[in-house]
PDB file of C-alpha atoms in Angstrom:
ATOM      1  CA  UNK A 641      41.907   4.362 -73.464  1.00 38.00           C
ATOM      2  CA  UNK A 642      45.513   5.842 -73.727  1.00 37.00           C
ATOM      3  CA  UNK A 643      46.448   4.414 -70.164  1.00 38.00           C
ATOM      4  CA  UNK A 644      44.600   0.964 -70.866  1.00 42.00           C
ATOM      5  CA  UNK A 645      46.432   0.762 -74.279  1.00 39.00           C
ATOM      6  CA  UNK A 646      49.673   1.787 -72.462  1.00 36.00           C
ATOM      7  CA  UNK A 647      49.193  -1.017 -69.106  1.00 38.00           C
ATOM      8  CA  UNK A 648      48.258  -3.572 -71.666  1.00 44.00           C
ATOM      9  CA  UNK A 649      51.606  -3.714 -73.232  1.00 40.00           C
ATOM     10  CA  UNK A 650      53.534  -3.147 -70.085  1.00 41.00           C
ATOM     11  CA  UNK A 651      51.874  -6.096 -68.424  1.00 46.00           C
ATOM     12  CA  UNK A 652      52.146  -8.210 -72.073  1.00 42.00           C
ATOM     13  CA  UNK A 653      55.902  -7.810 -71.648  1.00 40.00           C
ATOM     14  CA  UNK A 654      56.241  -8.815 -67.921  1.00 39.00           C
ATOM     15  CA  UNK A 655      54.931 -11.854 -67.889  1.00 55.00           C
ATOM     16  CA  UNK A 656      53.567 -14.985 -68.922  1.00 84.00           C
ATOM     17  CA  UNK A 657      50.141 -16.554 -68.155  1.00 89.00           C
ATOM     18  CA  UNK A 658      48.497 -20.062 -68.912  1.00 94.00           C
ATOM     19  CA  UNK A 659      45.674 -21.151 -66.801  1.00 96.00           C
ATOM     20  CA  UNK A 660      44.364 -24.677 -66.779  1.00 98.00           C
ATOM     21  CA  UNK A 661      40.460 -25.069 -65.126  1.00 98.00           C
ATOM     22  CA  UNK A 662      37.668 -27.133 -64.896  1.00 98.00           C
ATOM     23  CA  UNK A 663      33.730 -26.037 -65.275  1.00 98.00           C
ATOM     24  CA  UNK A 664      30.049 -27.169 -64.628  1.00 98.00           C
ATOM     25  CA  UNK A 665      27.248 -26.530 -65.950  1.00 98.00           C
ATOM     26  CA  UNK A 666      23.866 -26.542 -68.518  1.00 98.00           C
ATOM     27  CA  UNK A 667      23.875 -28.119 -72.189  1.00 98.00           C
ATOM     28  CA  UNK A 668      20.765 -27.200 -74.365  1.00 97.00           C
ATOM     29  CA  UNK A 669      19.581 -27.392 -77.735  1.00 95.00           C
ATOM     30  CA  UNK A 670      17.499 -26.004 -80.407  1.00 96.00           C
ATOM     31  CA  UNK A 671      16.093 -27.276 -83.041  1.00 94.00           C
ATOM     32  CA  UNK A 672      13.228 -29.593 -84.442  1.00 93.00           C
ATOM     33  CA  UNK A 673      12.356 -30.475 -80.875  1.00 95.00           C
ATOM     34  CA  UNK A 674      12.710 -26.836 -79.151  1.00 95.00           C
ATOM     35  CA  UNK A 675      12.513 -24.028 -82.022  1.00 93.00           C
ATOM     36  CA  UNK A 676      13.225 -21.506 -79.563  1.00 92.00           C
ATOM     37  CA  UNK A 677      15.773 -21.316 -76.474  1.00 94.00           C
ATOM     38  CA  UNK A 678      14.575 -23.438 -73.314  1.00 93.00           C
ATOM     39  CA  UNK A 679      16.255 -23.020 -70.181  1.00 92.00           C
ATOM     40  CA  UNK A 680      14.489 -25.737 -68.735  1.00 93.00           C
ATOM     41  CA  UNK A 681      16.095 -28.453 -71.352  1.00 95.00           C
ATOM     42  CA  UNK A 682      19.258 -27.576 -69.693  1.00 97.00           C
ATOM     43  CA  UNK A 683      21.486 -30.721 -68.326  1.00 98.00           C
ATOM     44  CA  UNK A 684      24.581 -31.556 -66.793  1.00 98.00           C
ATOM     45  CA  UNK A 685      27.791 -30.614 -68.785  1.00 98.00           C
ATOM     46  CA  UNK A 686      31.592 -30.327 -67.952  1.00 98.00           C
ATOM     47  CA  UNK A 687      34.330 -28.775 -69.596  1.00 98.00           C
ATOM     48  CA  UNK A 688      38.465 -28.884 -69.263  1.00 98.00           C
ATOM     49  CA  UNK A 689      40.229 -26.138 -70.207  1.00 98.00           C
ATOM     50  CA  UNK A 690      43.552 -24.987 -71.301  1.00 98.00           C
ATOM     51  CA  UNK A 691      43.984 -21.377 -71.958  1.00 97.00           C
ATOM     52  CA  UNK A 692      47.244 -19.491 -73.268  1.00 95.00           C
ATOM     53  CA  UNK A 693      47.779 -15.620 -73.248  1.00 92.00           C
ATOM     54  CA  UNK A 694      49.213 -14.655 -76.610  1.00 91.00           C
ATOM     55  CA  UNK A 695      49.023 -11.156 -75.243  1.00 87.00           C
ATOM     56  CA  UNK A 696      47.695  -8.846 -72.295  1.00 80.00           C
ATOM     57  CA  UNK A 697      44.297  -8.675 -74.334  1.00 93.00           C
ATOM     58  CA  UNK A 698      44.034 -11.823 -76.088  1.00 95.00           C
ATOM     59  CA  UNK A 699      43.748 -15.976 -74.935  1.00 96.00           C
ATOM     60  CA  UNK A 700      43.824 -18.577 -76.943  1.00 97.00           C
ATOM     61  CA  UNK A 701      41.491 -21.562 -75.222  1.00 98.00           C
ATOM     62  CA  UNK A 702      41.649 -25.328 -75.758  1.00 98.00           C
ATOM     63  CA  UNK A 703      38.289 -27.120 -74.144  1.00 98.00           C
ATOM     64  CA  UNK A 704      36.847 -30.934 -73.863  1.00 98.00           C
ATOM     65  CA  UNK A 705      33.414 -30.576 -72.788  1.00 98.00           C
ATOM     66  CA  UNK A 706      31.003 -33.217 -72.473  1.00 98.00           C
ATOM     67  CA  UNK A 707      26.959 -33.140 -71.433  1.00 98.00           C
ATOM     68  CA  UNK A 708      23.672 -34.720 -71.848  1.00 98.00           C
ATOM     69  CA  UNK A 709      20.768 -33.419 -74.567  1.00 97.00           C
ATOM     70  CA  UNK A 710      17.216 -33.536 -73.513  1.00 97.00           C
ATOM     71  CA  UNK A 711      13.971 -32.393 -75.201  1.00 97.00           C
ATOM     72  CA  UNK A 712      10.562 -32.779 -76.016  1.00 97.00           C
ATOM     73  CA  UNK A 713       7.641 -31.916 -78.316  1.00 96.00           C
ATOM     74  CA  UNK A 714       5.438 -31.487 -74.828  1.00 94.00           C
ATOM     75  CA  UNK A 715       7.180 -28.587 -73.701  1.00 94.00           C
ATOM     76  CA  UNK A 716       6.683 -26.446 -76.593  1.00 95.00           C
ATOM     77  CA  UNK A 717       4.357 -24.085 -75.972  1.00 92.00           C
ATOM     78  CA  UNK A 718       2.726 -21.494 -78.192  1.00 88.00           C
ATOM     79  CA  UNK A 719       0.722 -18.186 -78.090  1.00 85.00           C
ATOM     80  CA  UNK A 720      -1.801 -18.893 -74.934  1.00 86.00           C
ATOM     81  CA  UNK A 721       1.178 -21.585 -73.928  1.00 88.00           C
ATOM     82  CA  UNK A 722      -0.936 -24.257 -75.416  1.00 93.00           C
ATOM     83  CA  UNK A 723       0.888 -27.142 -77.455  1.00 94.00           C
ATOM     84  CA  UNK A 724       1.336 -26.020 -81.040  1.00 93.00           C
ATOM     85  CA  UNK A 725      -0.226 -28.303 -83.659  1.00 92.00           C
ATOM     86  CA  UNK A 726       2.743 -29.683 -85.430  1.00 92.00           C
ATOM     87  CA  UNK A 727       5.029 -30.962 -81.877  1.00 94.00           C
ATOM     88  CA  UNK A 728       1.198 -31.946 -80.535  1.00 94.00           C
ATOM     89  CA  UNK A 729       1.484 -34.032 -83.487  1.00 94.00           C
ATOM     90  CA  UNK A 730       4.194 -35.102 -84.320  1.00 95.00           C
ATOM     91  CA  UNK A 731       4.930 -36.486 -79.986  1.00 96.00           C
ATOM     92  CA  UNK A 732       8.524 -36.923 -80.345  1.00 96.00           C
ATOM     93  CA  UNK A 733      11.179 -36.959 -77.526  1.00 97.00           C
ATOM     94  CA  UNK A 734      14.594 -36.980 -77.784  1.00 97.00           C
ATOM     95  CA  UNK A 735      17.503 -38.016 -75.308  1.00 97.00           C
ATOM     96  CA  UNK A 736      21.554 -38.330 -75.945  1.00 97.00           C
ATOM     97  CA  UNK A 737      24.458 -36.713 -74.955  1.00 98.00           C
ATOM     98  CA  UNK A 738      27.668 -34.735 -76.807  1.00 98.00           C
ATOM     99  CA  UNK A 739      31.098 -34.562 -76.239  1.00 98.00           C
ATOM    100  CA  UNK A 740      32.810 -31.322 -78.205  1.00 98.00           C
ATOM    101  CA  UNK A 741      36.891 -30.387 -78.855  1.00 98.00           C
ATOM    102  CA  UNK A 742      37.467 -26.877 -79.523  1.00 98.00           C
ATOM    103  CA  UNK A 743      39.545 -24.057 -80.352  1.00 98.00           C
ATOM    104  CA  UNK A 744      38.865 -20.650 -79.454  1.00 98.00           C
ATOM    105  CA  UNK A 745      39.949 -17.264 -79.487  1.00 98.00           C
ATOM    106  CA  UNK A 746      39.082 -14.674 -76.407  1.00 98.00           C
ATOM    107  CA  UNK A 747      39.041 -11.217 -75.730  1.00 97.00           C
ATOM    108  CA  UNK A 748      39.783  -9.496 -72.018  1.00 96.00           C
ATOM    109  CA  UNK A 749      38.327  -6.081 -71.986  1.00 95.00           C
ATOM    110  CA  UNK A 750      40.858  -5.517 -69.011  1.00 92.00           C
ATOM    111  CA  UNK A 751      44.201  -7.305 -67.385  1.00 88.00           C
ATOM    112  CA  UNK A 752      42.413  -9.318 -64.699  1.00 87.00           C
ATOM    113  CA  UNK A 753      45.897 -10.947 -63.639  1.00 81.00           C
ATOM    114  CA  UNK A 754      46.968  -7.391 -62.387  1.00 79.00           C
ATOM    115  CA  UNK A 755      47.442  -7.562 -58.544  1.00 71.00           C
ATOM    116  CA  UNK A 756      48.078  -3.198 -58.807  1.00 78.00           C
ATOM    117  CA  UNK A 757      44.407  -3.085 -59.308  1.00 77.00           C
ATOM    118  CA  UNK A 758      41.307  -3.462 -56.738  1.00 77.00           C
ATOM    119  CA  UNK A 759      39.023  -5.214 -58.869  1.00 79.00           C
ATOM    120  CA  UNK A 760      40.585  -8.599 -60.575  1.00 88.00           C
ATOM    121  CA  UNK A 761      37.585  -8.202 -62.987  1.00 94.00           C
ATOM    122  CA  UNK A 762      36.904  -8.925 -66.627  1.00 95.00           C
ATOM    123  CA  UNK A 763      34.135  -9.374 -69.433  1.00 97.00           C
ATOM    124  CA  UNK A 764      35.545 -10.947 -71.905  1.00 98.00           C
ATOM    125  CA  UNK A 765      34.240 -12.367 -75.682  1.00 98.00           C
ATOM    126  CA  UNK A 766      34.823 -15.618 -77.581  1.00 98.00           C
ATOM    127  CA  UNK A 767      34.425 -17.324 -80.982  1.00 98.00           C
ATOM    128  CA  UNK A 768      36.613 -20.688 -82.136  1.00 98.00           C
ATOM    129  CA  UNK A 769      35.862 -23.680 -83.857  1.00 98.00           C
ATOM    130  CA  UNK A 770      34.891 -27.227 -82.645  1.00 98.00           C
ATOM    131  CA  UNK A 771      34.521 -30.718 -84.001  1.00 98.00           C
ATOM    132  CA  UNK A 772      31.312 -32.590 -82.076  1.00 98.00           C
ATOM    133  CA  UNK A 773      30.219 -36.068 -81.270  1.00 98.00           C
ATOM    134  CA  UNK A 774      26.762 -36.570 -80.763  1.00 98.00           C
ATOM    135  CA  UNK A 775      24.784 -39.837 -79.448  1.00 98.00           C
ATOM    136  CA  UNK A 776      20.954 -39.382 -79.659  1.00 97.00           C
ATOM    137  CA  UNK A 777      17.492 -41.751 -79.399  1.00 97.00           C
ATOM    138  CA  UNK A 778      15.174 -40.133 -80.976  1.00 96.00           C
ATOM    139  CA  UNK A 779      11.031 -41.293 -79.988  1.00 96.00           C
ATOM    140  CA  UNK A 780       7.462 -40.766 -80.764  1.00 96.00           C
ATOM    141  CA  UNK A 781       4.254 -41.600 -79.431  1.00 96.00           C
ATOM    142  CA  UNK A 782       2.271 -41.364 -82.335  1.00 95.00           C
ATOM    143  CA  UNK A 783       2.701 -44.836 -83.823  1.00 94.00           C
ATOM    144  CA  UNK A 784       1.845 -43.362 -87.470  1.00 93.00           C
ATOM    145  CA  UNK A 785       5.305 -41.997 -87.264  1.00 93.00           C
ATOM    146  CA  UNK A 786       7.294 -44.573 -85.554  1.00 94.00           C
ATOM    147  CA  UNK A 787       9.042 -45.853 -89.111  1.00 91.00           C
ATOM    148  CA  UNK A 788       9.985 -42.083 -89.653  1.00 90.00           C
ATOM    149  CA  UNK A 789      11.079 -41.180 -86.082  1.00 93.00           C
ATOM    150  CA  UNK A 790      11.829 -43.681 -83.828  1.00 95.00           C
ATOM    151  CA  UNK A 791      15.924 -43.208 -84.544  1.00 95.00           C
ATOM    152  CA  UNK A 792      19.023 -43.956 -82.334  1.00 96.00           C
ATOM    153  CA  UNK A 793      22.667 -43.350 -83.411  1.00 95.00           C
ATOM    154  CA  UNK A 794      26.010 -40.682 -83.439  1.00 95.00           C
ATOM    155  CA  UNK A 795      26.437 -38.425 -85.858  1.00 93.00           C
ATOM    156  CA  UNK A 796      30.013 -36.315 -86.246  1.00 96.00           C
ATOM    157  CA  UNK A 797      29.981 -32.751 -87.023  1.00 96.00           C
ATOM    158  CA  UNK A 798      31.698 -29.100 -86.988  1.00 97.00           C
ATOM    159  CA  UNK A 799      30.284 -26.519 -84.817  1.00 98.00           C
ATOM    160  CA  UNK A 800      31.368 -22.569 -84.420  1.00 98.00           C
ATOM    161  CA  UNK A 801      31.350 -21.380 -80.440  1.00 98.00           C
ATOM    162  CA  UNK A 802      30.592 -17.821 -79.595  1.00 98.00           C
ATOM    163  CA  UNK A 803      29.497 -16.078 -76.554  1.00 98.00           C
ATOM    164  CA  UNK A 804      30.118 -13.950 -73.648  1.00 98.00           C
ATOM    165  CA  UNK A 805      31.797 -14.364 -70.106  1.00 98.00           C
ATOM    166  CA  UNK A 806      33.110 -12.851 -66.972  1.00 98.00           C
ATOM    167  CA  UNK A 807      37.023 -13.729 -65.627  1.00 97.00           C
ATOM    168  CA  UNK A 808      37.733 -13.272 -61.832  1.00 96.00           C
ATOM    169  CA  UNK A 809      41.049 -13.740 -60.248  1.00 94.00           C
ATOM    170  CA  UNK A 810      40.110 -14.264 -56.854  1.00 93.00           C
ATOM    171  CA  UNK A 811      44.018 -14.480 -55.880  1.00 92.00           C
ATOM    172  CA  UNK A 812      47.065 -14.725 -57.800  1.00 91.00           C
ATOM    173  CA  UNK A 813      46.321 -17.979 -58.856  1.00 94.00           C
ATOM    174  CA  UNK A 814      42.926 -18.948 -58.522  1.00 96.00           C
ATOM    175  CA  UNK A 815      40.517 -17.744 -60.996  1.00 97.00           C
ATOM    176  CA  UNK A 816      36.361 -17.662 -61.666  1.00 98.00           C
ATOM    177  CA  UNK A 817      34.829 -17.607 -64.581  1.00 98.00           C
ATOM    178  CA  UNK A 818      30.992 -17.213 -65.591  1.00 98.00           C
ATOM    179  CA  UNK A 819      30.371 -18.305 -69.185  1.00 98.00           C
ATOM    180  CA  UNK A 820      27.307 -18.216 -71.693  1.00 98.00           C
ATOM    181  CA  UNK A 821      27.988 -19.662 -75.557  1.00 98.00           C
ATOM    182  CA  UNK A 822      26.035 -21.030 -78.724  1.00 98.00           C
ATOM    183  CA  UNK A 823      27.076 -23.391 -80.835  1.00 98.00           C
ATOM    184  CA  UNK A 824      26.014 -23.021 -84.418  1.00 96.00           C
ATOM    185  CA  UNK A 825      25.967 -27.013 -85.812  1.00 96.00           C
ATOM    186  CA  UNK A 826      26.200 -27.593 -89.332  1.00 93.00           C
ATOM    187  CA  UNK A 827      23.988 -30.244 -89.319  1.00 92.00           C
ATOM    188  CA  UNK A 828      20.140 -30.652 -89.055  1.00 90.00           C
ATOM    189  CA  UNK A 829      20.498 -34.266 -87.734  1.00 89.00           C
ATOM    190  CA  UNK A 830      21.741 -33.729 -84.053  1.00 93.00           C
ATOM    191  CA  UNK A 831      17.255 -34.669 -83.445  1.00 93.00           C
ATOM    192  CA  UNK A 832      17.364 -37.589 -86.331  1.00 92.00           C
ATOM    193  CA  UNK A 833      14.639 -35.221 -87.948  1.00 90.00           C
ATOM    194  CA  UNK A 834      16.150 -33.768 -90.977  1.00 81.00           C
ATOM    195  CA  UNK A 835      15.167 -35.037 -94.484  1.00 72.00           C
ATOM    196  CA  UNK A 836      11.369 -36.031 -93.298  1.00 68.00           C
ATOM    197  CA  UNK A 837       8.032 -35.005 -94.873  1.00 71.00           C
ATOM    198  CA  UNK A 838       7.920 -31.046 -94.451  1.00 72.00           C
ATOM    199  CA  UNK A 839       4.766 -31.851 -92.564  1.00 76.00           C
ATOM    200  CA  UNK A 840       6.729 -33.105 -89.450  1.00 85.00           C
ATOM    201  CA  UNK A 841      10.030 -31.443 -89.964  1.00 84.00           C
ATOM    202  CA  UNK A 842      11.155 -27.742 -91.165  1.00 78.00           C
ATOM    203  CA  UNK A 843      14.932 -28.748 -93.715  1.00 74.00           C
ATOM    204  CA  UNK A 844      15.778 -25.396 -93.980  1.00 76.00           C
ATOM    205  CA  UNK A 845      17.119 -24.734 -90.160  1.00 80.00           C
ATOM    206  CA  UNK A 846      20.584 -26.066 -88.687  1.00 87.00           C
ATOM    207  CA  UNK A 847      19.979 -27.156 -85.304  1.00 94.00           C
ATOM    208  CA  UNK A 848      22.083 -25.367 -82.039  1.00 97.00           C
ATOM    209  CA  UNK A 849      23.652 -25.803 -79.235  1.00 98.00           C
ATOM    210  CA  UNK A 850      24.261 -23.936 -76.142  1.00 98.00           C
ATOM    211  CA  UNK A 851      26.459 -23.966 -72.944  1.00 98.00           C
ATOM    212  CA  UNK A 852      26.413 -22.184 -70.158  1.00 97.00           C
ATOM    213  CA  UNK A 853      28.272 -22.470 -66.694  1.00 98.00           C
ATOM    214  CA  UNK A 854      30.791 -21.956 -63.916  1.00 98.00           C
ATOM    215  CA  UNK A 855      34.600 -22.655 -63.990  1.00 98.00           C
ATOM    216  CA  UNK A 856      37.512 -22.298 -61.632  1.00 98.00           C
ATOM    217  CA  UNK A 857      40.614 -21.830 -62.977  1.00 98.00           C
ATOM    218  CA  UNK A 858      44.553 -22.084 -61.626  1.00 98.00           C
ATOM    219  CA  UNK A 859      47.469 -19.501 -63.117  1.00 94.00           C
ATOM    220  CA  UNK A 860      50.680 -20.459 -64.062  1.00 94.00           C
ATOM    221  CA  UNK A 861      53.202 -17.781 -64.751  1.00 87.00           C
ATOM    222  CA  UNK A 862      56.000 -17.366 -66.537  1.00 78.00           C
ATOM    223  CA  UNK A 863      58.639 -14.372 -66.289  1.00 66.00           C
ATOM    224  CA  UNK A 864      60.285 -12.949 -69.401  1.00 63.00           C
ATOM    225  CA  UNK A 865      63.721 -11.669 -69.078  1.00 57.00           C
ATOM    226  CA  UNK A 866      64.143  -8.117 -70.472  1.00 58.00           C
ATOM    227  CA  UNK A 867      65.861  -7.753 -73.622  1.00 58.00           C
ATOM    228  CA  UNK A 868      68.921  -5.834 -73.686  1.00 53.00           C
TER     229      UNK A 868
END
């Protein structure tokens, strides 16, 4: 830990590194519509990124990223992976997309940009802030609950991003990244089902949103002059 703590700072104080990147990958959500984690609700999302080295351990990380929602009461299954009674019920679909701005704060476990090593190779942590725009049509088939749920509009809202990821430099300039987040909305309306009848919606849980997927990344570095 000595010689970590001791490389950290030397590298810190040689250089300078930004790195701007693009990503692909899965957007998800869970709430009213999928109470639990579905990988299979997963669509296409992008994300542009900016991220800043503030020092050898620590990035600060500027990201647009942009995806469709998908989900539906059908494909909630529960103990014997039968429909449970409330989504067989209540029949409701929803379809939209977000677009998210955030800040956010990382973590390197290890200098990645050092070219004296043999693996370029990092985990790394996050956790920011971001400001969401969502744009969702919200369905049913059970025409007793059309007035209630048939819904369609955009809702704003604040959002807090953490998760996990892996940085490679596969050169000195070009990077890969690996990257799995939540999103923890403070809303209950990203589904249009929030203030209904507690017999076709639970009030008490803020819906979620999740993001995981590839990047590639380019360096840009910039040399400090030693002091005197």
């Amino acid at each position: 830990m000595q010689a970590g703590s001791v490389f950290f700072a030397s590298s810190a104080s040689a250089q300078n590194t930004s790195e701007l990147g693009l990503g692909l990958g899965g957007l998800t959500y869970k709430g009213e519509l999928s109470p639990n984690y579905q990988f299979k609700n997963n669509r296409p999302a992008f994300t542009i990124f900016y991220r800043k080295d503030i020092s050898a351990p620590i990035t600060l990380r500027g990201a647009l990223m942009g995806g469709l929602l998908r989900a539906d009461d059908g494909n909630v299954k529960g103990e014997g992976g039968t429909n449970p009674p409330l989504p067989a019920y209540r029949q409701a679909n929803m379809k939209g997309n977000l677009v998210e701005l955030s800040g956010a704060l990382e973590y390197n476990f290890f200098d990645y940009h050092n070219r004296r090593d043999k693996i370029h190779l990092t985990p790394y942590v996050f956790i920011g802030i971001a400001g969401f725009y969502a744009s969702v049509e919200t369905k049913t088939n059970n025409g007793a609950l059309a007035t209630a749920l048939n819904k369609n509009g955009g809702s704003l809202g604040i959002a807090i991003p953490a998760g996990v990821g892996i940085k490679y430099a596969m050169s000195p300039r070009w990077n890969l990244g690996l990257e799995v987040g939540a999103r923890k909305a403070f809303t209950d309306n990203l589904d249009h089902i929030s203030k209904q009848s507690p017999l076709i919606a639970n009030r008490h849980d803020q819906d979620w949103y999740f993001y995981n997927g590839v990047s590639i990344s380019y360096t840009f570095y910039k040399i400090r002059c030693p002091e005197d």
